Amino acid sequence: MEYILQPRFSQKRLKQVWLASGDQCSNDAISVFNRLSSGLAVKYPQVIFEKDMRESDISRANLNARRSGEKQTISQIYASDKVVVLLTFAFSNERPPPFPTARSRFALAAYEIVRSNFEARKQECSGTGNKRMDIALQYMTRRDCEAKASETSESIRARQDQLVDQL
């Protein structure tokens, strides 16, 4: 599987490194997930957040992606004393193009081309080509991860206090 290296900077300093592989067949999700998670668990033995990926999880993610039109994620977090790695699978489900409301020849011809492309793509991945996944490995320092977690926790507490005050 090919990955694109995506360094992330903040204040002219490298903060995170992402390895991203998009537009993969989601019917391979479990085997890819098992290979990646087992390799990460060896190198980063402190599992911070772990959730197994089963066929039912993938089906649910694909269904929710189809309903909402938004990607649905499943993640795990691994760590060593100095590095944290977030493994994320983002599932999407492409929908067929809508039939045109305009009945002109041009609109119908354009629809036929787009529909034909959708059907061809759907035939990929053993007939499940409309169900796709993106995979990302997000590397950061343990210190930056803990600072971000603390910041997020404080933000949630502040929002909860604000909601309580509104009641």
GROMACS .gro file of N, CA, C and O in nm, residues 73-160:
model
  352
   73THR      N    1  -1.537   0.704   1.102
   73THR     CA    2  -1.402   0.660   1.139
   73THR      C    3  -1.400   0.554   1.248
   73THR      O    4  -1.489   0.549   1.333
   74ILE      N    5  -1.297   0.473   1.242
   74ILE     CA    6  -1.262   0.377   1.346
   74ILE      C    7  -1.114   0.399   1.373
   74ILE      O    8  -1.033   0.400   1.279
   75SER      N    9  -1.077   0.417   1.501
   75SER     CA   10  -0.939   0.453   1.534
   75SER      C   11  -0.883   0.368   1.647
   75SER      O   12  -0.958   0.313   1.728
   76GLN      N   13  -0.751   0.363   1.651
   76GLN     CA   14  -0.676   0.306   1.762
   76GLN      C   15  -0.559   0.399   1.791
   76GLN      O   16  -0.509   0.466   1.700
   77ILE      N   17  -0.514   0.402   1.917
   77ILE     CA   18  -0.401   0.486   1.955
   77ILE      C   19  -0.297   0.401   2.025
   77ILE      O   20  -0.327   0.332   2.122
   78TYR      N   21  -0.174   0.408   1.975
   78TYR     CA   22  -0.060   0.335   2.031
   78TYR      C   23   0.045   0.436   2.076
   78TYR      O   24   0.052   0.546   2.023
   79ALA      N   25   0.130   0.393   2.172
   79ALA     CA   26   0.233   0.485   2.219
   79ALA      C   27   0.356   0.413   2.270
   79ALA      O   28   0.350   0.297   2.309
   80SER      N   29   0.465   0.485   2.269
   80SER     CA   30   0.586   0.448   2.341
   80SER      C   31   0.608   0.560   2.442
   80SER      O   32   0.521   0.646   2.459
   81ASP      N   33   0.721   0.562   2.506
   81ASP     CA   34   0.746   0.669   2.603
   81ASP      C   35   0.755   0.806   2.536
   81ASP      O   36   0.726   0.906   2.599
   82LYS      N   37   0.792   0.809   2.407
   82LYS     CA   38   0.813   0.938   2.341
   82LYS      C   39   0.720   0.968   2.225
   82LYS      O   40   0.703   1.083   2.187
   83VAL      N   41   0.660   0.865   2.166
   83VAL     CA   42   0.581   0.883   2.044
   83VAL      C   43   0.441   0.824   2.061
   83VAL      O   44   0.424   0.720   2.123
   84VAL      N   45   0.343   0.893   2.002
   84VAL     CA   46   0.205   0.844   1.997
   84VAL      C   47   0.167   0.830   1.849
   84VAL      O   48   0.199   0.917   1.768
   85VAL      N   49   0.100   0.720   1.817
   85VAL     CA   50   0.054   0.696   1.680
   85VAL      C   51  -0.097   0.672   1.683
   85VAL      O   52  -0.146   0.585   1.754
   86LEU      N   53  -0.168   0.751   1.603
   86LEU     CA   54  -0.312   0.735   1.588
   86LEU      C   55  -0.337   0.670   1.453
   86LEU      O   56  -0.299   0.723   1.348
   87LEU      N   57  -0.396   0.551   1.455
   87LEU     CA   58  -0.432   0.478   1.334
   87LEU      C   59  -0.580   0.500   1.310
   87LEU      O   60  -0.663   0.467   1.395
   88THR      N   61  -0.614   0.557   1.195
   88THR     CA   62  -0.754   0.589   1.166
   88THR      C   63  -0.794   0.533   1.030
   88THR      O   64  -0.723   0.552   0.931
   89PHE      N   65  -0.908   0.468   1.027
   89PHE     CA   66  -0.972   0.423   0.905
   89PHE      C   67  -1.097   0.509   0.888
   89PHE      O   68  -1.181   0.515   0.979
   90ALA      N   69  -1.110   0.576   0.776
   90ALA     CA   70  -1.228   0.659   0.747
   90ALA      C   71  -1.303   0.597   0.630
   90ALA      O   72  -1.251   0.589   0.518
   91PHE      N   73  -1.425   0.553   0.656
   91PHE     CA   74  -1.506   0.484   0.555
   91PHE      C   75  -1.601   0.581   0.487
   91PHE      O   76  -1.662   0.665   0.552
   92SER      N   77  -1.614   0.564   0.356
   92SER     CA   78  -1.709   0.645   0.280
   92SER      C   79  -1.785   0.552   0.186
   92SER      O   80  -1.739   0.443   0.154
   93ASN      N   81  -1.902   0.597   0.146
   93ASN     CA   82  -1.987   0.518   0.058
   93ASN      C   83  -2.038   0.611  -0.050
   93ASN      O   84  -2.119   0.699  -0.023
   94GLU      N   85  -1.988   0.592  -0.171
   94GLU     CA   86  -2.026   0.680  -0.281
   94GLU      C   87  -2.167   0.647  -0.328
   94GLU      O   88  -2.204   0.531  -0.341
   95ARG      N   89  -2.242   0.750  -0.354
   95ARG     CA   90  -2.381   0.734  -0.401
   95ARG      C   91  -2.387   0.748  -0.552
   95ARG      O   92  -2.307   0.819  -0.612
   96PRO      N   93  -2.486   0.684  -0.613
   96PRO     CA   94  -2.502   0.704  -0.758
   96PRO      C   95  -2.543   0.848  -0.785
   96PRO      O   96  -2.604   0.913  -0.699
   97PRO      N   97  -2.511   0.899  -0.902
   97PRO     CA   98  -2.549   1.037  -0.932
   97PRO      C   99  -2.700   1.051  -0.942
   97PRO      O  100  -2.769   0.958  -0.986
   98PRO      N  101  -2.753   1.165  -0.902
   98PRO     CA  102  -2.898   1.186  -0.913
   98PRO      C  103  -2.939   1.204  -1.059
   98PRO      O  104  -2.863   1.258  -1.140
   99PHE      N  105  -3.059   1.160  -1.091
   99PHE     CA  106  -3.111   1.179  -1.226
   99PHE      C  107  -3.136   1.327  -1.248
   99PHE      O  108  -3.186   1.396  -1.159
  100PRO      N  109  -3.100   1.380  -1.365
  100PRO     CA  110  -3.113   1.525  -1.386
  100PRO      C  111  -3.258   1.570  -1.389
  100PRO      O  112  -3.346   1.500  -1.439
  101THR      N  113  -3.281   1.688  -1.335
  101THR     CA  114  -3.416   1.744  -1.338
  101THR      C  115  -3.445   1.804  -1.475
  101THR      O  116  -3.559   1.804  -1.520
  102ALA      N  117  -3.342   1.856  -1.540
  102ALA     CA  118  -3.357   1.908  -1.676
  102ALA      C  119  -3.357   1.790  -1.773
  102ALA      O  120  -3.276   1.699  -1.761
  103ARG      N  121  -3.447   1.791  -1.868
  103ARG     CA  122  -3.459   1.680  -1.962
  103ARG      C  123  -3.396   1.710  -2.097
  103ARG      O  124  -3.432   1.650  -2.197
  104SER      N  125  -3.302   1.800  -2.101
  104SER     CA  126  -3.236   1.832  -2.228
  104SER      C  127  -3.145   1.717  -2.268
  104SER      O  128  -3.103   1.636  -2.186
  105ARG      N  129  -3.111   1.711  -2.396
  105ARG     CA  130  -3.022   1.606  -2.445
  105ARG      C  131  -2.886   1.615  -2.376
  105ARG      O  132  -2.826   1.513  -2.342
  106PHE      N  133  -2.837   1.738  -2.359
  106PHE     CA  134  -2.707   1.756  -2.296
  106PHE      C  135  -2.709   1.704  -2.152
  106PHE      O  136  -2.617   1.632  -2.110
  107ALA      N  137  -2.812   1.738  -2.076
  107ALA     CA  138  -2.822   1.694  -1.936
  107ALA      C  139  -2.830   1.542  -1.928
  107ALA      O  140  -2.764   1.480  -1.843
  108LEU      N  141  -2.909   1.481  -2.014
  108LEU     CA  142  -2.921   1.335  -2.014
  108LEU      C  143  -2.790   1.267  -2.058
  108LEU      O  144  -2.751   1.165  -2.001
  109ALA      N  145  -2.722   1.325  -2.156
  109ALA     CA  146  -2.594   1.269  -2.201
  109ALA      C  147  -2.490   1.281  -2.089
  109ALA      O  148  -2.414   1.186  -2.065
  110ALA      N  149  -2.486   1.396  -2.024
  110ALA     CA  150  -2.392   1.414  -1.913
  110ALA      C  151  -2.423   1.316  -1.800
  110ALA      O  152  -2.331   1.257  -1.742
  111TYR      N  153  -2.551   1.297  -1.772
  111TYR     CA  154  -2.591   1.201  -1.668
  111TYR      C  155  -2.544   1.060  -1.705
  111TYR      O  156  -2.494   0.987  -1.619
  112GLU      N  157  -2.562   1.020  -1.829
  112GLU     CA  158  -2.522   0.886  -1.873
  112GLU      C  159  -2.371   0.865  -1.856
  112GLU      O  160  -2.328   0.757  -1.814
  113ILE      N  161  -2.292   0.967  -1.883
  113ILE     CA  162  -2.147   0.956  -1.867
  113ILE      C  163  -2.112   0.941  -1.719
  113ILE      O  164  -2.035   0.851  -1.681
  114VAL      N  165  -2.170   1.025  -1.636
  114VAL     CA  166  -2.142   1.020  -1.492
  114VAL      C  167  -2.191   0.888  -1.433
  114VAL      O  168  -2.122   0.825  -1.352
  115ARG      N  169  -2.308   0.843  -1.474
  115ARG     CA  170  -2.362   0.716  -1.425
  115ARG      C  171  -2.275   0.599  -1.470
  115ARG      O  172  -2.249   0.506  -1.392
  116SER      N  173  -2.228   0.603  -1.593
  116SER     CA  174  -2.140   0.498  -1.645
  116SER      C  175  -2.010   0.494  -1.566
  116SER      O  176  -1.962   0.385  -1.531
  117ASN      N  177  -1.953   0.610  -1.534
  117ASN     CA  178  -1.831   0.615  -1.452
  117ASN      C  179  -1.856   0.559  -1.312
  117ASN      O  180  -1.773   0.487  -1.258
  118PHE      N  181  -1.972   0.592  -1.254
  118PHE     CA  182  -2.007   0.540  -1.122
  118PHE      C  183  -2.019   0.388  -1.126
  118PHE      O  184  -1.965   0.318  -1.040
  119GLU      N  185  -2.085   0.334  -1.227
  119GLU     CA  186  -2.104   0.189  -1.239
  119GLU      C  187  -1.970   0.118  -1.260
  119GLU      O  188  -1.947   0.011  -1.203
  120ALA      N  189  -1.881   0.179  -1.339
  120ALA     CA  190  -1.749   0.119  -1.361
  120ALA      C  191  -1.670   0.117  -1.230
  120ALA      O  192  -1.605   0.018  -1.196
  121ARG      N  193  -1.674   0.227  -1.156
  121ARG     CA  194  -1.603   0.234  -1.028
  121ARG      C  195  -1.662   0.134  -0.928
  121ARG      O  196  -1.590   0.072  -0.852
  122LYS      N  197  -1.793   0.118  -0.931
  122LYS     CA  198  -1.859   0.025  -0.840
  122LYS      C  199  -1.815  -0.119  -0.867
  122LYS      O  200  -1.810  -0.200  -0.775
  123GLN      N  201  -1.782  -0.151  -0.990
  123GLN     CA  202  -1.738  -0.286  -1.024
  123GLN      C  203  -1.599  -0.319  -0.972
  123GLN      O  204  -1.561  -0.435  -0.963
  124GLU      N  205  -1.522  -0.215  -0.935
  124GLU     CA  206  -1.390  -0.238  -0.876
  124GLU      C  207  -1.408  -0.304  -0.741
  124GLU      O  208  -1.517  -0.309  -0.686
  125CYS      N  209  -1.302  -0.355  -0.684
  125CYS     CA  210  -1.303  -0.413  -0.549
  125CYS      C  211  -1.403  -0.527  -0.538
  125CYS      O  212  -1.482  -0.534  -0.442
  126SER      N  213  -1.408  -0.613  -0.637
  126SER     CA  214  -1.500  -0.728  -0.638
  126SER      C  215  -1.646  -0.687  -0.627
  126SER      O  216  -1.726  -0.750  -0.559
  127GLY      N  217  -1.680  -0.576  -0.693
  127GLY     CA  218  -1.819  -0.532  -0.697
  127GLY      C  219  -1.860  -0.441  -0.582
  127GLY      O  220  -1.976  -0.404  -0.572
  128THR      N  221  -1.767  -0.402  -0.497
  128THR     CA  222  -1.799  -0.312  -0.385
  128THR      C  223  -1.721  -0.181  -0.396
  128THR      O  224  -1.686  -0.120  -0.295
  129GLY      N  225  -1.693  -0.137  -0.517
  129GLY     CA  226  -1.610  -0.020  -0.540
  129GLY      C  227  -1.667   0.111  -0.492
  129GLY      O  228  -1.597   0.211  -0.483
  130ASN      N  229  -1.797   0.114  -0.461
  130ASN     CA  230  -1.855   0.237  -0.407
  130ASN      C  231  -1.828   0.250  -0.256
  130ASN      O  232  -1.850   0.355  -0.198
  131LYS      N  233  -1.777   0.145  -0.194
  131LYS     CA  234  -1.743   0.147  -0.052
  131LYS      C  235  -1.592   0.160  -0.040
  131LYS      O  236  -1.519   0.068  -0.073
  132ARG      N  237  -1.547   0.274   0.006
  132ARG     CA  238  -1.404   0.306   0.010
  132ARG      C  239  -1.358   0.340   0.151
  132ARG      O  240  -1.439   0.363   0.240
  133MET      N  241  -1.226   0.344   0.168
  133MET     CA  242  -1.170   0.384   0.296
  133MET      C  243  -1.041   0.461   0.274
  133MET      O  244  -0.971   0.439   0.175
  134ASP      N  245  -1.016   0.552   0.364
  134ASP     CA  246  -0.889   0.622   0.372
  134ASP      C  247  -0.821   0.573   0.499
  134ASP      O  248  -0.888   0.551   0.601
  135ILE      N  249  -0.690   0.559   0.494
  135ILE     CA  250  -0.615   0.514   0.611
  135ILE      C  251  -0.512   0.620   0.643
  135ILE      O  252  -0.444   0.671   0.553
  136ALA      N  253  -0.502   0.656   0.771
  136ALA     CA  254  -0.402   0.754   0.812
  136ALA      C  255  -0.330   0.705   0.937
  136ALA      O  256  -0.392   0.652   1.029
  137LEU      N  257  -0.200   0.724   0.937
  137LEU     CA  258  -0.117   0.701   1.055
  137LEU      C  259  -0.065   0.838   1.095
  137LEU      O  260   0.005   0.904   1.017
  138GLN      N  261  -0.102   0.883   1.212
  138GLN     CA  262  -0.067   1.017   1.259
  138GLN      C  263   0.033   1.004   1.373
  138GLN      O  264  -0.001   0.954   1.480
  139TYR      N  265   0.156   1.048   1.349
  139TYR     CA  266   0.263   1.039   1.449
  139TYR      C  267   0.283   1.175   1.515
  139TYR      O  268   0.287   1.277   1.447
  140MET      N  269   0.297   1.174   1.648
  140MET     CA  270   0.326   1.297   1.722
  140MET      C  271   0.402   1.262   1.849
  140MET      O  272   0.406   1.145   1.889
  141THR      N  273   0.460   1.362   1.911
  141THR     CA  274   0.531   1.336   2.036
  141THR      C  275   0.430   1.309   2.146
  141THR      O  276   0.316   1.358   2.143
  142ARG      N  277   0.470   1.233   2.244
  142ARG     CA  278   0.383   1.202   2.357
  142ARG      C  279   0.345   1.331   2.430
  142ARG      O  280   0.231   1.349   2.469
  143ARG      N  281   0.442   1.421   2.444
  143ARG     CA  282   0.417   1.548   2.514
  143ARG      C  283   0.311   1.630   2.442
  143ARG      O  284   0.218   1.682   2.504
  144ASP      N  285   0.321   1.641   2.308
  144ASP     CA  286   0.222   1.716   2.231
  144ASP      C  287   0.084   1.652   2.239
  144ASP      O  288  -0.018   1.720   2.247
  145CYS      N  289   0.081   1.520   2.237
  145CYS     CA  290  -0.047   1.449   2.246
  145CYS      C  291  -0.113   1.473   2.381
  145CYS      O  292  -0.232   1.501   2.389
  146GLU      N  293  -0.037   1.463   2.487
  146GLU     CA  294  -0.092   1.485   2.621
  146GLU      C  295  -0.137   1.630   2.639
  146GLU      O  296  -0.240   1.655   2.701
  147ALA      N  297  -0.064   1.725   2.582
  147ALA     CA  298  -0.104   1.865   2.589
  147ALA      C  299  -0.235   1.887   2.514
  147ALA      O  300  -0.324   1.958   2.562
  148LYS      N  301  -0.248   1.826   2.396
  148LYS     CA  302  -0.371   1.838   2.317
  148LYS      C  303  -0.488   1.772   2.388
  148LYS      O  304  -0.599   1.826   2.390
  149ALA      N  305  -0.465   1.657   2.451
  149ALA     CA  306  -0.571   1.589   2.526
  149ALA      C  307  -0.615   1.674   2.644
  149ALA      O  308  -0.736   1.686   2.672
  150SER      N  309  -0.522   1.736   2.712
  150SER     CA  310  -0.554   1.823   2.826
  150SER      C  311  -0.633   1.945   2.779
  150SER      O  312  -0.732   1.984   2.841
  151GLU      N  313  -0.591   2.003   2.668
  151GLU     CA  314  -0.660   2.119   2.611
  151GLU      C  315  -0.803   2.083   2.572
  151GLU      O  316  -0.897   2.157   2.598
  152THR      N  317  -0.820   1.968   2.509
  152THR     CA  318  -0.952   1.923   2.467
  152THR      C  319  -1.041   1.896   2.588
  152THR      O  320  -1.158   1.934   2.591
  153SER      N  321  -0.985   1.832   2.689
  153SER     CA  322  -1.060   1.804   2.811
  153SER      C  323  -1.106   1.933   2.879
  153SER      O  324  -1.220   1.944   2.924
  154GLU      N  325  -1.019   2.031   2.884
  154GLU     CA  326  -1.053   2.160   2.945
  154GLU      C  327  -1.161   2.231   2.863
  154GLU      O  328  -1.253   2.289   2.919
  155SER      N  329  -1.153   2.221   2.733
  155SER     CA  330  -1.254   2.282   2.646
  155SER      C  331  -1.391   2.216   2.667
  155SER      O  332  -1.493   2.285   2.671
  156ILE      N  333  -1.392   2.085   2.683
  156ILE     CA  334  -1.518   2.012   2.708
  156ILE      C  335  -1.577   2.054   2.843
  156ILE      O  336  -1.698   2.080   2.854
  157ARG      N  337  -1.492   2.062   2.945
  157ARG     CA  338  -1.540   2.105   3.077
  157ARG      C  339  -1.598   2.246   3.072
  157ARG      O  340  -1.703   2.273   3.130
  158ALA      N  341  -1.531   2.335   3.001
  158ALA     CA  342  -1.579   2.473   2.990
  158ALA      C  343  -1.714   2.477   2.919
  158ALA      O  344  -1.804   2.551   2.958
  159ARG      N  345  -1.729   2.397   2.814
  159ARG     CA  346  -1.856   2.392   2.740
  159ARG      C  347  -1.967   2.335   2.828
  159ARG      O  348  -2.080   2.383   2.826
  160GLN      N  349  -1.935   2.232   2.907
  160GLN     CA  350  -2.034   2.174   2.998
  160GLN      C  351  -2.077   2.277   3.102
  160GLN      O  352  -2.196   2.290   3.133
   0.00000   0.00000   0.00000
